[in-house]
Coordinates of C-alpha atoms in Angstrom, one line a residue:
X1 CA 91.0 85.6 96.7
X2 CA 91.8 82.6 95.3
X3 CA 92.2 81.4 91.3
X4 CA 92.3 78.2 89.7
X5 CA 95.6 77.9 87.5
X6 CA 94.8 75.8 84.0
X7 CA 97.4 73.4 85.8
X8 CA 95.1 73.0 88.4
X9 CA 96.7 74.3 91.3
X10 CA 95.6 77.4 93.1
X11 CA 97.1 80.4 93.1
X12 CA 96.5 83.1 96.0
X13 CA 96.2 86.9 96.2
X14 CA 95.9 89.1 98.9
X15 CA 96.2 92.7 99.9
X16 CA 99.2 93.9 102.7
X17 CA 97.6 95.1 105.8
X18 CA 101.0 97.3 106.1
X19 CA 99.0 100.3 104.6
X20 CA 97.1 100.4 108.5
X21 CA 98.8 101.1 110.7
X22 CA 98.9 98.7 114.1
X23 CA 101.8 97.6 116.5
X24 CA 99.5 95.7 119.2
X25 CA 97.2 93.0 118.5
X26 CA 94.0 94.9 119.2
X27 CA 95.3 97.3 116.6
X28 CA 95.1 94.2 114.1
X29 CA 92.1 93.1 115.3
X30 CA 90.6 96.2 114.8
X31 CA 92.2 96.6 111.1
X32 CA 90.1 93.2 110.1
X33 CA 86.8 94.8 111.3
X34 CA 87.5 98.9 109.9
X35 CA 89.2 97.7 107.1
X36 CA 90.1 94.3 105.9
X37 CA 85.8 93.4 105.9
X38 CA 85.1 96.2 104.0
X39 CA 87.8 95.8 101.0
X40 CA 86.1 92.4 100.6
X41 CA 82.4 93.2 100.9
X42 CA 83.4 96.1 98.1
X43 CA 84.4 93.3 96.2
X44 CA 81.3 91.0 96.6
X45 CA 83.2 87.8 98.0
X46 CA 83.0 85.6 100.7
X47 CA 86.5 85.3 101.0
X48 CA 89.4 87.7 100.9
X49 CA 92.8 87.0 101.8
X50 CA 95.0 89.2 103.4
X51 CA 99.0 89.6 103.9
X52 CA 99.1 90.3 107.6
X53 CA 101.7 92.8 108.7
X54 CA 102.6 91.5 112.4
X55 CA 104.6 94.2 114.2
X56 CA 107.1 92.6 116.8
X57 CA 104.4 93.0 119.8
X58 CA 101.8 91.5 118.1
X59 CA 103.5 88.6 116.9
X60 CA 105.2 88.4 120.2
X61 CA 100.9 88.6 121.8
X62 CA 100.5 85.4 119.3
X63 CA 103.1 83.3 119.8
X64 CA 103.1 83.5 123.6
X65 CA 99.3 83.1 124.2
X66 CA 97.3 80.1 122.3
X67 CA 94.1 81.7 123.4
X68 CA 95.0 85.2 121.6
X69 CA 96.1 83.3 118.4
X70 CA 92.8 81.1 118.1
X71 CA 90.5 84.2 118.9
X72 CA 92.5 86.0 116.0
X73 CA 91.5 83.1 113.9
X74 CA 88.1 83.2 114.8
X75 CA 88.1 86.7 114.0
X76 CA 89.3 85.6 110.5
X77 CA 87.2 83.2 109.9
X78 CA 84.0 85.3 111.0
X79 CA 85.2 88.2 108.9
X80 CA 85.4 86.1 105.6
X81 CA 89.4 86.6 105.3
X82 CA 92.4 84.0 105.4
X83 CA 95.9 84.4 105.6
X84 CA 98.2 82.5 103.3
X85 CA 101.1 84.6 103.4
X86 CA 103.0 87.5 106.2
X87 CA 105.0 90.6 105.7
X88 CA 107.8 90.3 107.9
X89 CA 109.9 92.8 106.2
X90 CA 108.6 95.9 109.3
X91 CA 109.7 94.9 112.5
X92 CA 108.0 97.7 114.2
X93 CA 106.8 101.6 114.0
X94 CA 105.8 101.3 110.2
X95 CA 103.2 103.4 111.1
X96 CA 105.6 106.6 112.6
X97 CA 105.6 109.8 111.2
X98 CA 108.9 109.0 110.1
X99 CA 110.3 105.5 109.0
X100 CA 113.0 106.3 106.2
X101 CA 115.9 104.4 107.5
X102 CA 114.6 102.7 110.7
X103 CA 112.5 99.8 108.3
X104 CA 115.7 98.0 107.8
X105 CA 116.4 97.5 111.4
X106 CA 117.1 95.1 113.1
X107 CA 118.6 93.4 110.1
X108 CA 119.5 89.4 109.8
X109 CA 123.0 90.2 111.3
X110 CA 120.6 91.0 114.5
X111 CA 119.3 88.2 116.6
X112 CA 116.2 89.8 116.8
X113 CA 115.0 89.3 112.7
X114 CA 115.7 85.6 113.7
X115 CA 113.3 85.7 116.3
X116 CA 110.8 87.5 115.5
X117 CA 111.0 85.7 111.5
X118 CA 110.5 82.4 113.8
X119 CA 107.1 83.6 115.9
X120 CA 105.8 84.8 112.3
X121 CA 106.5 81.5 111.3
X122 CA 104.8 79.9 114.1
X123 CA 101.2 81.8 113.9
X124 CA 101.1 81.3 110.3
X125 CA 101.2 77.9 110.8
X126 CA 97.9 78.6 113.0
X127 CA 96.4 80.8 110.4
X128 CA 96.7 79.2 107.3
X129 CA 93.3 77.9 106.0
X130 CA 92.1 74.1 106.8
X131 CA 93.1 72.9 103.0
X132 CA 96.3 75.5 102.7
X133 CA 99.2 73.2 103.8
X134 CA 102.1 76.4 102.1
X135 CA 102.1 79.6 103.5
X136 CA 104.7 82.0 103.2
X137 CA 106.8 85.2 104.7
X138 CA 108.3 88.3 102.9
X139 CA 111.2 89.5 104.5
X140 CA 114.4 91.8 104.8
X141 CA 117.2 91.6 101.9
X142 CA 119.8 90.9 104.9
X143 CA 120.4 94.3 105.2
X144 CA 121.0 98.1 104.4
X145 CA 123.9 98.4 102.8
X146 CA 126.3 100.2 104.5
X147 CA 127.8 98.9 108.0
X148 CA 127.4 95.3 106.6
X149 CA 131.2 93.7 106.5
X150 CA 132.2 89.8 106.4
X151 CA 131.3 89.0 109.8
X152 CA 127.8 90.6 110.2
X153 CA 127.3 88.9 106.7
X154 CA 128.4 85.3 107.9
X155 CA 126.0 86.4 111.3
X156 CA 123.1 86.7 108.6
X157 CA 123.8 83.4 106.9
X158 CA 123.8 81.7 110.0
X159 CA 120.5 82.9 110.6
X160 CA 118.6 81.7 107.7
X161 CA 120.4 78.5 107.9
X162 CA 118.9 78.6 111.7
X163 CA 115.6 79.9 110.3
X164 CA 115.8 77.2 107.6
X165 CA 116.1 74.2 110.3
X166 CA 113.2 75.6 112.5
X167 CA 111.1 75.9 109.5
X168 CA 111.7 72.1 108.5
X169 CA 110.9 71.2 112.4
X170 CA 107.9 73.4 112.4
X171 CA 107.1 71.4 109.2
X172 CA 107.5 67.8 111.1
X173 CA 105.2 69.1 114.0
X174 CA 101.8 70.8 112.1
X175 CA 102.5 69.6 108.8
X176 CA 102.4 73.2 107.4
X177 CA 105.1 73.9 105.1
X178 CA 106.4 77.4 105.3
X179 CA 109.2 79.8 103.4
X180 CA 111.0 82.7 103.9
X181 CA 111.7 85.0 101.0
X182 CA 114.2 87.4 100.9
X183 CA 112.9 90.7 99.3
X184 CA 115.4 92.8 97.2
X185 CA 115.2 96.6 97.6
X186 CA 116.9 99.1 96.3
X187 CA 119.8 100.4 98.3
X188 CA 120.2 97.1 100.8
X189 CA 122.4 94.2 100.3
X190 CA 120.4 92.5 98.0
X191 CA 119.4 95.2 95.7
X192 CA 118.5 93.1 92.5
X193 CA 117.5 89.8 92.2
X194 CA 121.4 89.3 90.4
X195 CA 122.4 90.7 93.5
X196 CA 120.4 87.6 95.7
X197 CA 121.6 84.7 93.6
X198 CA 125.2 84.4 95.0
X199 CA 123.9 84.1 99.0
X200 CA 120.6 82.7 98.0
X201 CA 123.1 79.5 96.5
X202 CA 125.4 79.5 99.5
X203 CA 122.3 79.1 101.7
X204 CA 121.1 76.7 99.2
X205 CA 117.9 75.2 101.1
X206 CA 114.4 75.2 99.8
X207 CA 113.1 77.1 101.9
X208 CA 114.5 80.0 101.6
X209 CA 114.0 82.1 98.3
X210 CA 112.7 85.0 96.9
X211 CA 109.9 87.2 97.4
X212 CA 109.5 89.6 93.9
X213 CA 108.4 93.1 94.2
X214 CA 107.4 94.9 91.2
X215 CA 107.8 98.2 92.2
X216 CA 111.6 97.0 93.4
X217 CA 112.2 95.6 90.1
X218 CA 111.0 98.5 88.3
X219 CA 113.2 101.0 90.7
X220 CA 116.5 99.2 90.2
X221 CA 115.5 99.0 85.8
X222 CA 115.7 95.4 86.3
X223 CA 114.1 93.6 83.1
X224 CA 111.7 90.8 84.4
X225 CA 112.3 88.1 81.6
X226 CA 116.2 88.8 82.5
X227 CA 115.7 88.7 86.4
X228 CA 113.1 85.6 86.2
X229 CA 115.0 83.4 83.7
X230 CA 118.2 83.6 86.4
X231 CA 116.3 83.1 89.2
X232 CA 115.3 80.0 87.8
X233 CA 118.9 78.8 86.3
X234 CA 120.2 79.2 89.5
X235 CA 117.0 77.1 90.9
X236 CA 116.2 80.0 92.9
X237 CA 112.7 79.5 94.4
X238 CA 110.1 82.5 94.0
X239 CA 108.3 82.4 97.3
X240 CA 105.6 85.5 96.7
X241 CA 105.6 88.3 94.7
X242 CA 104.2 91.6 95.5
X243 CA 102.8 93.5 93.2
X244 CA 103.4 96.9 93.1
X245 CA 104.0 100.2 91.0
X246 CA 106.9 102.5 91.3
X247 CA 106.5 106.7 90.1
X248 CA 108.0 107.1 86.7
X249 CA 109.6 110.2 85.4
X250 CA 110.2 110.1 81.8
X251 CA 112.2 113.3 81.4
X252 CA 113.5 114.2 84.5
X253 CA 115.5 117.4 83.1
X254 CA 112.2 119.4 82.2
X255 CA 111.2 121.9 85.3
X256 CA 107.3 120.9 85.2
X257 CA 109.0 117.1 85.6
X258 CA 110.9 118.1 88.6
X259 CA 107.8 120.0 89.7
X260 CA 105.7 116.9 89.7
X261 CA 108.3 114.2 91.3
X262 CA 108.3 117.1 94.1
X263 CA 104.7 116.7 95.2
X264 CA 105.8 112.8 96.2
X265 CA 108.6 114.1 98.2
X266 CA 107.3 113.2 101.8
X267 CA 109.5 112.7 105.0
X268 CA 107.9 109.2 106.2
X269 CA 109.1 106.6 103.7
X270 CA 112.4 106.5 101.6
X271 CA 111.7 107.0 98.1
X272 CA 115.1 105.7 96.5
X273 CA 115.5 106.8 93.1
X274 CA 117.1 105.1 90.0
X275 CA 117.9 105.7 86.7
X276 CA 119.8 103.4 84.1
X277 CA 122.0 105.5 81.5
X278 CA 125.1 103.8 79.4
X279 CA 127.7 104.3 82.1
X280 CA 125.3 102.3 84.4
X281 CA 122.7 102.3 87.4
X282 CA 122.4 105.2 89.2
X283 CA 121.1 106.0 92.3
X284 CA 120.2 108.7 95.4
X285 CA 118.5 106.9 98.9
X286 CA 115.8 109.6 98.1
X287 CA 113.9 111.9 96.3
X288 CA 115.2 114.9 97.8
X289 CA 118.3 114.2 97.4
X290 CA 117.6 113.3 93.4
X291 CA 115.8 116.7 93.3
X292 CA 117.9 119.1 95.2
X293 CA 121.9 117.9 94.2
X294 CA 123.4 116.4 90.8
X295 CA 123.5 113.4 92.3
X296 CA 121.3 112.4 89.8
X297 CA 121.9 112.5 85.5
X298 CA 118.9 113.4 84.5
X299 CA 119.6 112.5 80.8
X300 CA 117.3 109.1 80.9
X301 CA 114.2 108.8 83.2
X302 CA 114.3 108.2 86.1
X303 CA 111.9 106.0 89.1
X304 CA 111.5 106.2 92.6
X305 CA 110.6 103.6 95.4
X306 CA 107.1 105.5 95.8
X307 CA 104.2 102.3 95.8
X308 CA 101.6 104.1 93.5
X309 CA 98.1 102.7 93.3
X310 CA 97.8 100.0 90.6
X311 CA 94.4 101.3 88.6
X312 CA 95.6 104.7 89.6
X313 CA 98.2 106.1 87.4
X314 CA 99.8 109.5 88.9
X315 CA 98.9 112.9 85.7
X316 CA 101.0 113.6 83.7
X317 CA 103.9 114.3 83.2
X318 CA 104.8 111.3 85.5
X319 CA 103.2 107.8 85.1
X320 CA 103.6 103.9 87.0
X321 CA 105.5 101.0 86.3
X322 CA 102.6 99.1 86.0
X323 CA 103.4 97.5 82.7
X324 CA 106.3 96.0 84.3
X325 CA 104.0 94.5 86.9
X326 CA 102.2 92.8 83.6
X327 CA 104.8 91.6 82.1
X328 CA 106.3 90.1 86.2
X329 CA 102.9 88.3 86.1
X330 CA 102.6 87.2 82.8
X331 CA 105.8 85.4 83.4
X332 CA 104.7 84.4 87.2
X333 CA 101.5 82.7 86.4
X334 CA 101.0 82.9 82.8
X335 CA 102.9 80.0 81.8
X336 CA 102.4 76.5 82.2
X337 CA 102.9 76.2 85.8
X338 CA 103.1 78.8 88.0
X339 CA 106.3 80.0 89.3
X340 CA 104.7 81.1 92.7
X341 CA 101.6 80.4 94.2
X342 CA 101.4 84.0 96.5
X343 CA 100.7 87.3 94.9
X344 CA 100.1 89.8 97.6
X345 CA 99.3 93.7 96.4
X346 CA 101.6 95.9 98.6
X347 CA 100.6 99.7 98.2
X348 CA 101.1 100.9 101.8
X349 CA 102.0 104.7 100.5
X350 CA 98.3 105.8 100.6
X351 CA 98.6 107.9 103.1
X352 CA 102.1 109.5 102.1
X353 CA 100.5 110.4 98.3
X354 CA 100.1 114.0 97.8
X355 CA 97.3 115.5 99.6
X356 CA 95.3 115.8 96.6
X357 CA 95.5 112.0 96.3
X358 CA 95.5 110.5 99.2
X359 CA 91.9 109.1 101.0
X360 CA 89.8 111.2 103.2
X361 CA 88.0 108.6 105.1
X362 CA 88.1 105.1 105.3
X363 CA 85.5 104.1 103.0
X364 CA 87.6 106.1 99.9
X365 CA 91.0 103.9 101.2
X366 CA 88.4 100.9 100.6
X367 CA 87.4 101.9 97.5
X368 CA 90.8 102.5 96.4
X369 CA 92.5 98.7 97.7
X370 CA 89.6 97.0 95.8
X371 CA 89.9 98.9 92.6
X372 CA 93.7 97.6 93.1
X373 CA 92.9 93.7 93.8
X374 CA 89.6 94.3 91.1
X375 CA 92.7 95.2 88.4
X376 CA 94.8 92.6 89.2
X377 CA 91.9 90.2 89.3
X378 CA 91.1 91.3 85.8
X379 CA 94.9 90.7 84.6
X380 CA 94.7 86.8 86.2
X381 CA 91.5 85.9 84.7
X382 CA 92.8 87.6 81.3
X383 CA 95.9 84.7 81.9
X384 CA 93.2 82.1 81.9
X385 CA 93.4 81.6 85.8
X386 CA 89.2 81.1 87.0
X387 CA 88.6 83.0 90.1
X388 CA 86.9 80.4 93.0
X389 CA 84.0 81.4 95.3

């Protein structure tokens, strides 16, 4: 979907294919046609545009056969969706029964996120639209946290200064101008955006920024006027943002509280939970662990890395960050210019909700991603961005 900014430039949102799970390219293909199609017919429009998730074999399928790359943009093109922007955070198996801890390998210390952040690079530059010269790519905060010392950090710096040089070739050669955007999640390296301003300087290329994620920001307590006003003294560049809500547990000492956060409790995804009390950020890499030891004061309230569904608040007693989404976007695109051009909604926990929740068929997941880009829609177009055919 696209929208006209009052400053005249356009600004682009798309929904993550990461909520369907594929690893080849005939899985993706298939995902376009049970699943991307449907989300935008739901939503009357003759254009939708997607964040295509490329597991490492697909990509690999793209980038090493021209053929496969222009039949997937055919396929695009005849489906009614475009692709502006890539996740290239999952390298592969986001799909497994169980992902936890695996999602952050290989990491940018690893030769492998180099490569496979350069064939991402590559097709995009093949998928983006006719009249979209800027695409861009979400990807690892240079790593979990532990096992990362001086040298595997200096290893990951030479890597996006490499990736930064291939991306100003690639540039020179199709005239497509692509960044990378290193996405800060709770428990890696970069956990804030504080915490990606000193190696996002060193790098110091303009290429290589930011990507926002809302639910992320909310985890970790971050306050989006704080986190947005140093990303931009530190001339920081926000490449996407996706937008996202993270489970909120107001009173996390109360048994019918605990009781609740215990239903999200699943064993595919980590669900790293925070909460901010006067001594400081506190945190457990997951929910179990925040519900079953004292890790965990649960004297303030406390949020989890769970991606709820925007226009779906969990019952009470828990709720969303959402309005911490409202106020990222009011600051994103609500101002004069906007500070990024790529909004991309990113709820791939559908199928991880609580049974009660979660979609039966694939029409009710369609229903529910266009309720999500149908509410976000609503909050651009109350900003005074114009939706375009």
């Amino acid at each position: 979907m696209r929208f006209r900014h009052p400053d005249g430039s356009t600004v682009h949102l798309a929904y993550c294919t990461n909520v369907h799970p594929a690893e080849t390219l005939d899985g993706v293909l298939a995902q376009l046609r049970d699943h991307c199609e449907p989300v935008r017919r739901r939503l009357g429009r003759d254009r939708l545009g997607i964040g295509l998730w490329l597991a490492k074999d697909a990509a690999h399928a793209l980038v090493t056969d021209p053929s496969a790359l222009r039949g997937l943009r055919t396929e695009l093109d005849r489906r009614g969706l475009e692709v502006v922007t890539l996740n290239g955070f999952p390298y592969e198996g986001f799909g497994a029964e169980q992902v936890k801890y695996r999602v952050y390998r290989p990491d940018w210390a690893d030769p492998e996120r180099l490569d496979h952040t350069i064939a991402l690079a590559r097709v995009l530059a093949h998928l983006l639209p006719d009249d979209v010269t800027e695409g861009s790519i979400s990807t690892l905060p240079l790593a979990w946290r532990t096992a990362y010392d001086d040298d595997r950090a200096d290893l990951a710096r030479a890597a996006l200064l490499t990736l930064a040089e291939r991306l100003d070739a690639l540039h020179e050669l199709t005239g497509r101008s692509l960044r990378v955007g290193l996405e800060p999640e709770p428990g890696c390296v970069i956990e804030t955006t504080a915490d990606a301003l000193a190696p996002l300087t060193r790098i110091a290329h303009p290429r290589i920024g930011l990507s926002v994620d809302t639910c992320h920001l909310a985890t970790s307590f971050e306050d989006p006027h704080t986190a947005l006003d140093a990303l931009a003294g530190a001339d920081v560049p926000i490449v996407k943002s996706q937008l996202s809500a993270a489970l909120h547990a107001e009173h996390p000492h109360l048994p019918q509280v605990r009781a609740a956060l215990a239903a999200f409790d699943e064993p595919r995804f980590l669900h790293q939970t925070r909460t901010a009390t006067t001594t400081g950020l506190h945190g457990t890499d997951d929910l179990d662990e925040a519900l079953t030891t004292d890790a965990l004061p649960d004297t303030a309230p406390w949020r989890a890395h769970f991606h709820v569904p925007l226009h779906a608040a969990p019952a009470a007693p828990l709720t969303s960050t959402l309005p911490v989404l409202t106020t990222t976007l009011t600051r994103l695109v609500g101002g004069p210019q906007p500070l990024t051009h790529h909004l991309e909604v990113e709820t791939y926990t559908w199928q991880a909700l609580p049974s009660a929740l979660r979609p039966r068929h694939r029409a009710q997941l369609a229903d529910g991603i266009a309720a999500e880009l149908a509410l976000v829609r609503d909050l651009l177009t109350d900003l005074g961005l114009k939706e375009l055919p």
